[in-house]
């Protein structure tokens, strides 16, 4: 019997390590350790062994079973390790990944959204319009005479077919009034284009926010109130605004908007060129000729409008002195505004 046991063990030692799948291994387990296995068979015949040899044989059978069970267990582990290729390559897939740098909204976008939020809170609706405009909306309907210097191809990008890239967001005043009856209370933000060489204060592509309010009895004090609320919210609550007489074809009277220098509070510094005030944009009461153009009765309705440069606001808020820093996508600069 001893030789038979030995033979079974030898065979198991050869066959188990060379098996290639779980299924084959299970077959071997049944073959060597199952109820009908030759080892079980031998165990049932232990009674035929002489009394003296019996304990020894019993122990040998158990030891053999144990060794075969161990061989099978080991093989099972080996098989699984082979199929798990990531582990075979020394890779621990449960380890946390390397952190990737996370991007952030561009500072200009952040300000843009903030501006819209402030005006939404002041009761304005946001209107969007095309960047490719006709001369009608960008100039004619805005009461801009045919010889006006702004129409010059040296200032305005003209496209084939008589279209142009809008030089201001003001054409949205016309588009909105054409479509809706008063009361109107909208802002429109977006890209504008002018034939300008890039320098510390000019970009050929820039952004404006335009506001328009038209109703019965709208006065310049409504304009001043809206602007003042806005500058106090976008800058600090002690920011003051003032109007300086100016001229725009589509407003009468027209004004340029200044704010008290946010840096020196009026004392005079490098930022405000010693004037104590910073230029913010243009404003005025909508010219009756513009109201007439869109079919509004200028005897009944009045309105105000203003336009501000978004880059200008961003530069003041972030303390940037060169507008180009906003568009060169230098990560070292952008990271400062995250
Ligand atoms: N569109 C003018 C510009 O780009 C700015 C402006 C001035 C807008 C007066 C207005 C306004 O709405 O009333 O220079």
CSV table of C-alpha atoms and ligand atoms in Angstrom, one decimal:
chain,number,residue,atom,x,y,z
A,1,UNK,CA,0.0,0.0,0.0
A,2,UNK,CA,2.9,2.3,0.8
A,3,UNK,CA,4.1,2.1,-2.7
A,4,UNK,CA,0.7,2.9,-4.1
A,5,UNK,CA,0.4,6.0,-2.0
A,6,UNK,CA,3.9,7.1,-3.0
A,7,UNK,CA,3.0,6.6,-6.6
A,8,UNK,CA,-0.2,8.7,-6.3
A,9,UNK,CA,1.7,11.5,-4.6
A,10,UNK,CA,4.4,11.5,-7.3
A,11,UNK,CA,1.8,11.7,-10.0
A,12,UNK,CA,0.0,14.6,-8.2
A,13,UNK,CA,3.3,16.4,-7.8
A,14,UNK,CA,3.8,16.3,-11.5
A,15,UNK,CA,0.3,16.9,-12.8
A,16,UNK,CA,-0.9,19.7,-10.4
A,17,UNK,CA,1.9,22.2,-11.2
A,18,UNK,CA,1.5,21.8,-14.9
A,19,UNK,CA,-2.2,22.3,-15.1
A,20,UNK,CA,-3.3,25.5,-16.8
A,21,UNK,CA,-6.9,26.3,-15.8
A,22,UNK,CA,-9.2,26.4,-12.8
A,23,UNK,CA,-11.3,23.7,-14.6
A,24,UNK,CA,-8.4,21.3,-15.0
A,25,UNK,CA,-7.4,22.0,-11.4
A,26,UNK,CA,-10.9,21.1,-10.1
A,27,UNK,CA,-10.7,17.9,-12.1
A,28,UNK,CA,-7.4,17.0,-10.4
A,29,UNK,CA,-8.9,17.8,-7.0
A,30,UNK,CA,-11.7,15.4,-7.6
A,31,UNK,CA,-9.3,12.8,-8.9
A,32,UNK,CA,-7.0,13.0,-5.9
A,33,UNK,CA,-9.2,14.1,-3.0
A,34,UNK,CA,-12.7,13.2,-4.1
A,35,UNK,CA,-14.9,10.5,-2.6
A,36,UNK,CA,-14.0,8.1,-5.5
A,37,UNK,CA,-10.3,9.0,-5.5
A,38,UNK,CA,-7.7,6.2,-5.2
A,39,UNK,CA,-6.6,7.7,-1.9
A,40,UNK,CA,-10.2,7.4,-0.5
A,41,UNK,CA,-10.2,3.9,-1.9
A,42,UNK,CA,-7.0,3.0,-0.1
A,43,UNK,CA,-8.3,4.5,3.1
A,44,UNK,CA,-11.3,2.2,2.9
A,45,UNK,CA,-9.0,-0.7,2.5
A,46,UNK,CA,-6.9,0.2,5.6
A,47,UNK,CA,-8.5,-2.7,7.4
A,48,UNK,CA,-6.6,-5.1,5.2
A,49,UNK,CA,-3.2,-3.8,6.4
A,50,UNK,CA,-1.6,-5.6,9.3
A,51,UNK,CA,-2.4,-4.2,12.7
A,52,UNK,CA,1.2,-3.0,13.3
A,53,UNK,CA,1.4,-1.1,10.0
A,54,UNK,CA,-2.1,0.3,10.1
A,55,UNK,CA,-1.4,3.5,12.2
A,56,UNK,CA,1.6,4.3,10.0
A,57,UNK,CA,-0.4,3.8,6.8
A,58,UNK,CA,-3.3,5.9,8.1
A,59,UNK,CA,-0.8,8.7,9.0
A,60,UNK,CA,0.8,8.5,5.6
A,61,UNK,CA,-2.5,8.7,3.8
A,62,UNK,CA,-3.5,11.8,5.7
A,63,UNK,CA,-0.2,13.4,5.2
A,64,UNK,CA,-0.4,12.7,1.4
A,65,UNK,CA,-3.9,14.1,1.3
A,66,UNK,CA,-2.7,17.2,3.0
A,67,UNK,CA,0.2,17.7,0.7
A,68,UNK,CA,-2.0,17.3,-2.4
A,69,UNK,CA,-4.5,19.8,-1.0
A,70,UNK,CA,-1.7,22.2,-0.4
A,71,UNK,CA,-0.4,21.7,-4.0
A,72,UNK,CA,-3.8,22.4,-5.3
A,73,UNK,CA,-4.2,25.5,-3.1
A,74,UNK,CA,-0.9,26.9,-4.2
A,75,UNK,CA,-1.6,26.2,-7.9
A,76,UNK,CA,-4.9,28.0,-7.5
A,77,UNK,CA,-3.1,31.2,-6.3
A,78,UNK,CA,-0.6,30.9,-9.1
A,79,UNK,CA,-3.2,30.6,-11.7
A,80,UNK,CA,-5.0,33.8,-10.5
A,81,UNK,CA,-1.8,35.8,-10.3
A,82,UNK,CA,-1.1,35.0,-13.9
A,83,UNK,CA,-4.5,36.2,-15.1
A,84,UNK,CA,-4.2,39.4,-13.1
A,85,UNK,CA,-1.8,41.0,-15.5
A,86,UNK,CA,-1.6,44.3,-13.6
A,87,UNK,CA,-0.3,42.6,-10.5
A,88,UNK,CA,2.1,40.5,-12.7
A,89,UNK,CA,3.5,43.9,-13.9
A,90,UNK,CA,4.0,45.0,-10.3
A,91,UNK,CA,1.1,47.5,-10.6
A,92,UNK,CA,-1.2,48.1,-7.7
A,93,UNK,CA,-4.4,49.3,-9.3
A,94,UNK,CA,-5.9,50.1,-5.9
A,95,UNK,CA,-3.4,52.9,-5.3
A,96,UNK,CA,-4.7,56.4,-5.6
A,97,UNK,CA,-3.8,58.1,-9.0
A,98,UNK,CA,-1.4,60.9,-9.4
A,99,UNK,CA,-3.3,64.2,-8.9
A,100,UNK,CA,-3.7,66.1,-12.2
A,101,UNK,CA,-3.5,69.9,-12.0
A,102,UNK,CA,-7.1,71.3,-12.0
A,103,UNK,CA,-7.9,74.2,-14.3
A,104,UNK,CA,-10.0,77.2,-13.3
A,105,UNK,CA,-12.2,79.7,-15.0
A,106,UNK,CA,-10.3,82.4,-16.9
A,107,UNK,CA,-10.3,85.6,-14.9
A,108,UNK,CA,-12.1,87.4,-17.7
A,109,UNK,CA,-14.9,84.8,-17.5
A,110,UNK,CA,-15.1,85.1,-13.8
A,111,UNK,CA,-15.6,88.9,-14.0
A,112,UNK,CA,-18.0,88.5,-17.0
A,113,UNK,CA,-20.2,86.2,-15.0
A,114,UNK,CA,-20.0,88.4,-11.9
A,115,UNK,CA,-21.1,91.4,-14.0
A,116,UNK,CA,-24.1,89.5,-15.4
A,117,UNK,CA,-25.0,88.4,-11.9
A,118,UNK,CA,-25.0,91.9,-10.5
A,119,UNK,CA,-27.2,93.2,-13.3
A,120,UNK,CA,-29.6,90.3,-13.0
A,121,UNK,CA,-29.9,91.2,-9.4
A,122,UNK,CA,-30.7,94.7,-10.3
A,123,UNK,CA,-33.5,93.4,-12.5
A,124,UNK,CA,-31.9,93.3,-15.9
A,125,UNK,CA,-32.4,90.5,-18.4
A,126,UNK,CA,-29.5,89.2,-20.5
A,127,UNK,CA,-29.8,89.4,-24.2
A,128,UNK,CA,-27.3,87.8,-26.6
A,129,UNK,CA,-26.6,88.9,-30.1
A,130,UNK,CA,-24.4,88.3,-33.2
A,131,UNK,CA,-20.8,89.2,-33.5
A,132,UNK,CA,-21.1,89.5,-37.2
A,133,UNK,CA,-23.3,92.5,-37.8
A,134,UNK,CA,-24.7,94.6,-40.6
A,135,UNK,CA,-23.8,98.3,-41.0
A,136,UNK,CA,-27.4,99.0,-40.2
A,137,UNK,CA,-27.3,97.7,-36.7
A,138,UNK,CA,-23.8,98.7,-35.8
A,139,UNK,CA,-24.0,102.2,-37.2
A,140,UNK,CA,-27.1,103.4,-39.2
A,141,UNK,CA,-29.8,102.6,-36.7
A,142,UNK,CA,-27.5,103.9,-33.9
A,143,UNK,CA,-27.7,107.4,-35.6
A,144,UNK,CA,-24.1,107.2,-36.7
A,145,UNK,CA,-23.7,109.4,-39.8
A,146,UNK,CA,-22.2,108.0,-43.0
A,147,UNK,CA,-18.9,110.0,-42.7
A,148,UNK,CA,-18.3,109.1,-39.0
A,149,UNK,CA,-14.7,108.1,-38.4
A,150,UNK,CA,-15.7,104.9,-36.5
A,151,UNK,CA,-17.0,103.5,-39.9
A,152,UNK,CA,-13.6,103.8,-41.4
A,153,UNK,CA,-12.1,100.4,-42.5
A,154,UNK,CA,-9.0,101.5,-40.5
A,155,UNK,CA,-11.1,101.1,-37.4
A,156,UNK,CA,-13.7,98.5,-38.3
A,157,UNK,CA,-13.2,95.0,-39.7
A,158,UNK,CA,-15.4,94.7,-42.8
A,159,UNK,CA,-16.3,91.2,-44.1
A,160,UNK,CA,-17.2,90.2,-47.6
A,161,UNK,CA,-20.9,90.8,-48.4
A,162,UNK,CA,-21.2,94.1,-46.6
A,163,UNK,CA,-21.1,92.6,-43.1
A,164,UNK,CA,-18.7,93.7,-40.4
A,165,UNK,CA,-17.5,92.5,-37.0
A,166,UNK,CA,-19.4,94.5,-34.4
A,167,UNK,CA,-17.3,97.3,-32.9
A,168,UNK,CA,-19.5,97.6,-29.8
A,169,UNK,CA,-22.4,95.8,-28.1
A,170,UNK,CA,-24.7,98.8,-28.8
A,171,UNK,CA,-26.3,97.2,-31.9
A,172,UNK,CA,-28.1,95.0,-29.4
A,173,UNK,CA,-30.1,98.0,-28.3
A,174,UNK,CA,-31.6,98.1,-31.7
A,175,UNK,CA,-32.2,94.3,-32.0
A,176,UNK,CA,-34.0,94.2,-28.6
A,177,UNK,CA,-36.1,97.3,-29.2
A,178,UNK,CA,-37.1,96.0,-32.7
A,179,UNK,CA,-38.4,92.9,-31.1
A,180,UNK,CA,-40.0,94.0,-27.9
A,181,UNK,CA,-42.2,96.9,-26.7
A,182,UNK,CA,-41.2,98.9,-23.6
A,183,UNK,CA,-40.6,98.4,-20.7
A,184,UNK,CA,-37.1,97.2,-21.7
A,185,UNK,CA,-34.5,96.5,-19.1
A,186,UNK,CA,-31.6,94.5,-20.6
A,187,UNK,CA,-27.9,94.0,-20.6
A,188,UNK,CA,-26.0,92.4,-23.4
A,189,UNK,CA,-22.4,91.2,-23.0
A,190,UNK,CA,-20.0,89.9,-25.6
A,191,UNK,CA,-17.0,90.2,-27.9
A,192,UNK,CA,-16.4,93.3,-29.9
A,193,UNK,CA,-13.7,93.9,-32.6
A,194,UNK,CA,-11.7,96.9,-33.7
A,195,UNK,CA,-8.7,97.4,-35.9
A,196,UNK,CA,-6.3,98.1,-33.1
A,197,UNK,CA,-2.7,97.1,-32.6
A,198,UNK,CA,-2.2,95.3,-29.3
A,199,UNK,CA,-0.6,97.5,-26.7
A,200,UNK,CA,-0.9,97.7,-22.9
A,201,UNK,CA,-4.5,99.1,-23.2
A,202,UNK,CA,-5.8,97.9,-26.5
A,203,UNK,CA,-6.8,94.5,-28.0
A,204,UNK,CA,-8.4,94.0,-31.4
A,205,UNK,CA,-10.9,91.6,-29.7
A,206,UNK,CA,-12.4,92.7,-26.4
A,207,UNK,CA,-15.6,92.5,-24.4
A,208,UNK,CA,-18.3,95.0,-23.5
A,209,UNK,CA,-21.4,95.0,-21.3
A,210,UNK,CA,-24.2,97.1,-22.7
A,211,UNK,CA,-27.2,98.2,-20.7
A,212,UNK,CA,-30.5,99.6,-22.0
A,213,UNK,CA,-33.6,100.7,-20.1
A,214,UNK,CA,-36.6,102.2,-21.9
A,215,UNK,CA,-40.0,103.0,-20.4
A,216,UNK,CA,-42.2,106.0,-19.6
A,217,UNK,CA,-40.5,108.5,-17.4
A,218,UNK,CA,-37.0,107.1,-17.4
A,219,UNK,CA,-34.5,109.9,-16.5
A,220,UNK,CA,-30.8,110.4,-16.1
A,221,UNK,CA,-31.1,109.8,-12.4
A,222,UNK,CA,-32.2,106.2,-13.2
A,223,UNK,CA,-29.1,105.9,-15.2
A,224,UNK,CA,-26.9,107.3,-12.5
A,225,UNK,CA,-28.6,105.0,-9.9
A,226,UNK,CA,-28.1,101.9,-11.9
A,227,UNK,CA,-24.4,102.7,-12.7
A,228,UNK,CA,-23.7,103.7,-9.1
A,229,UNK,CA,-25.2,100.4,-7.7
A,230,UNK,CA,-23.2,98.5,-10.2
A,231,UNK,CA,-19.7,100.0,-9.5
A,232,UNK,CA,-20.3,99.7,-5.8
A,233,UNK,CA,-21.0,96.0,-6.2
A,234,UNK,CA,-18.2,95.1,-8.7
A,235,UNK,CA,-15.6,97.2,-6.8
A,236,UNK,CA,-16.1,98.3,-3.2
A,237,UNK,CA,-19.2,99.9,-1.5
A,238,UNK,CA,-17.3,103.2,-1.2
A,239,UNK,CA,-16.8,103.5,-5.0
A,240,UNK,CA,-18.3,106.7,-6.4
A,241,UNK,CA,-19.1,107.4,-10.0
A,242,UNK,CA,-19.4,110.6,-11.9
A,243,UNK,CA,-20.5,111.7,-15.4
A,244,UNK,CA,-18.4,113.8,-17.7
A,245,UNK,CA,-20.1,115.5,-20.7
A,246,UNK,CA,-19.2,113.7,-24.0
A,247,UNK,CA,-20.7,112.9,-27.3
A,248,UNK,CA,-22.1,109.6,-28.7
A,249,UNK,CA,-24.3,109.5,-31.8
A,250,UNK,CA,-26.9,107.3,-30.2
A,251,UNK,CA,-27.4,109.2,-26.9
A,252,UNK,CA,-28.4,112.8,-26.1
A,253,UNK,CA,-27.2,113.9,-23.6
A,254,UNK,CA,-24.1,111.7,-23.5
A,255,UNK,CA,-21.6,111.3,-20.8
A,256,UNK,CA,-18.4,109.4,-20.0
A,257,UNK,CA,-18.5,107.5,-16.8
A,258,UNK,CA,-15.7,107.8,-14.3
A,259,UNK,CA,-15.2,106.1,-11.0
A,260,UNK,CA,-13.3,107.5,-8.1
A,261,UNK,CA,-9.8,105.8,-8.3
A,262,UNK,CA,-10.1,102.5,-6.5
A,263,UNK,CA,-6.4,102.7,-5.6
A,264,UNK,CA,-5.9,106.2,-4.2
A,265,UNK,CA,-9.6,107.1,-3.6
A,266,UNK,CA,-9.2,110.4,-5.4
A,267,UNK,CA,-5.9,111.5,-4.0
A,268,UNK,CA,-4.1,111.0,-7.3
A,269,UNK,CA,-1.8,108.1,-8.1
A,270,UNK,CA,-0.1,106.3,-11.0
A,271,UNK,CA,-3.2,104.2,-11.8
A,272,UNK,CA,-5.4,107.3,-12.3
A,273,UNK,CA,-2.6,109.4,-13.8
A,274,UNK,CA,-2.9,111.8,-10.8
A,275,UNK,CA,-6.5,112.7,-11.8
A,276,UNK,CA,-8.2,110.8,-8.9
A,277,UNK,CA,-10.7,109.3,-11.4
A,278,UNK,CA,-10.8,106.2,-13.7
A,279,UNK,CA,-12.6,106.1,-17.0
A,280,UNK,CA,-15.1,103.3,-17.2
A,281,UNK,CA,-17.2,103.7,-20.4
A,282,UNK,CA,-19.9,105.7,-22.1
A,283,UNK,CA,-23.5,106.4,-21.2
A,284,UNK,CA,-26.4,108.7,-22.0
A,285,UNK,CA,-30.2,109.0,-22.7
A,286,UNK,CA,-31.2,107.2,-25.8
A,287,UNK,CA,-31.4,109.7,-28.7
A,288,UNK,CA,-35.0,110.3,-29.8
A,289,UNK,CA,-33.8,109.5,-33.4
A,290,UNK,CA,-32.9,105.9,-32.2
A,291,UNK,CA,-36.3,105.5,-30.5
A,292,UNK,CA,-38.0,106.6,-33.7
A,293,UNK,CA,-35.9,104.2,-35.8
A,294,UNK,CA,-37.3,101.2,-33.9
A,295,UNK,CA,-40.9,102.6,-34.0
A,296,UNK,CA,-41.1,103.8,-30.4
A,297,UNK,CA,-42.8,107.1,-29.7
A,298,UNK,CA,-40.1,109.5,-28.3
A,299,UNK,CA,-42.8,111.7,-26.8
A,300,UNK,CA,-44.0,108.8,-24.7
A,301,UNK,CA,-40.8,106.8,-24.0
A,302,UNK,CA,-37.4,107.7,-22.7
A,303,UNK,CA,-34.5,105.5,-22.0
A,304,UNK,CA,-30.9,105.3,-20.9
A,305,UNK,CA,-28.0,103.2,-22.2
A,306,UNK,CA,-24.4,102.6,-21.2
A,307,UNK,CA,-21.5,100.5,-22.3
A,308,UNK,CA,-18.5,99.4,-20.3
A,309,UNK,CA,-15.4,97.5,-21.2
A,310,UNK,CA,-15.1,94.2,-19.4
A,311,UNK,CA,-11.3,94.0,-19.7
A,312,UNK,CA,-11.1,97.4,-18.1
A,313,UNK,CA,-13.1,96.1,-15.1
A,314,UNK,CA,-11.0,92.9,-14.9
A,315,UNK,CA,-7.8,94.9,-15.0
A,316,UNK,CA,-8.9,97.2,-12.1
A,317,UNK,CA,-10.2,94.3,-10.1
A,318,UNK,CA,-7.1,92.2,-10.5
A,319,UNK,CA,-4.6,95.0,-10.5
A,320,UNK,CA,-3.3,94.2,-14.0
A,321,UNK,CA,-1.7,97.1,-15.8
A,322,UNK,CA,-1.2,95.4,-19.2
A,323,UNK,CA,-4.4,94.2,-20.9
A,324,UNK,CA,-2.4,91.7,-23.0
A,325,UNK,CA,-1.9,89.7,-19.8
A,326,UNK,CA,-5.5,88.7,-20.0
A,327,UNK,CA,-5.2,87.0,-23.3
A,328,UNK,CA,-1.7,85.5,-23.6
A,329,UNK,CA,-2.7,82.5,-21.5
A,330,UNK,CA,0.5,82.5,-19.5
A,331,UNK,CA,-0.3,79.9,-16.7
A,332,UNK,CA,2.0,81.8,-14.3
A,333,UNK,CA,-0.3,84.8,-14.6
A,334,UNK,CA,-3.6,82.9,-14.8
A,335,UNK,CA,-2.8,80.9,-11.6
A,336,UNK,CA,-2.7,84.2,-9.6
A,337,UNK,CA,-6.4,84.7,-10.2
A,338,UNK,CA,-7.6,81.2,-9.3
B,1,LIG,N1,-20.7,101.9,-27.7
B,1,LIG,C1,-19.8,102.9,-27.1
B,1,LIG,C2,-18.4,102.5,-27.4
B,1,LIG,O1,-18.1,101.3,-27.6
B,1,LIG,C3,-20.0,102.9,-25.6
B,1,LIG,C4,-21.4,103.5,-25.2
B,1,LIG,C5,-21.5,104.8,-25.1
B,1,LIG,C6,-22.4,102.6,-25.0
B,1,LIG,C7,-22.7,105.4,-24.7
B,1,LIG,C8,-23.7,103.2,-24.7
B,1,LIG,C9,-23.8,104.6,-24.5
B,1,LIG,O2,-24.8,102.4,-24.5
B,1,LIG,O3,-25.0,105.1,-24.2
B,1,LIG,O4,-17.5,103.3,-27.3
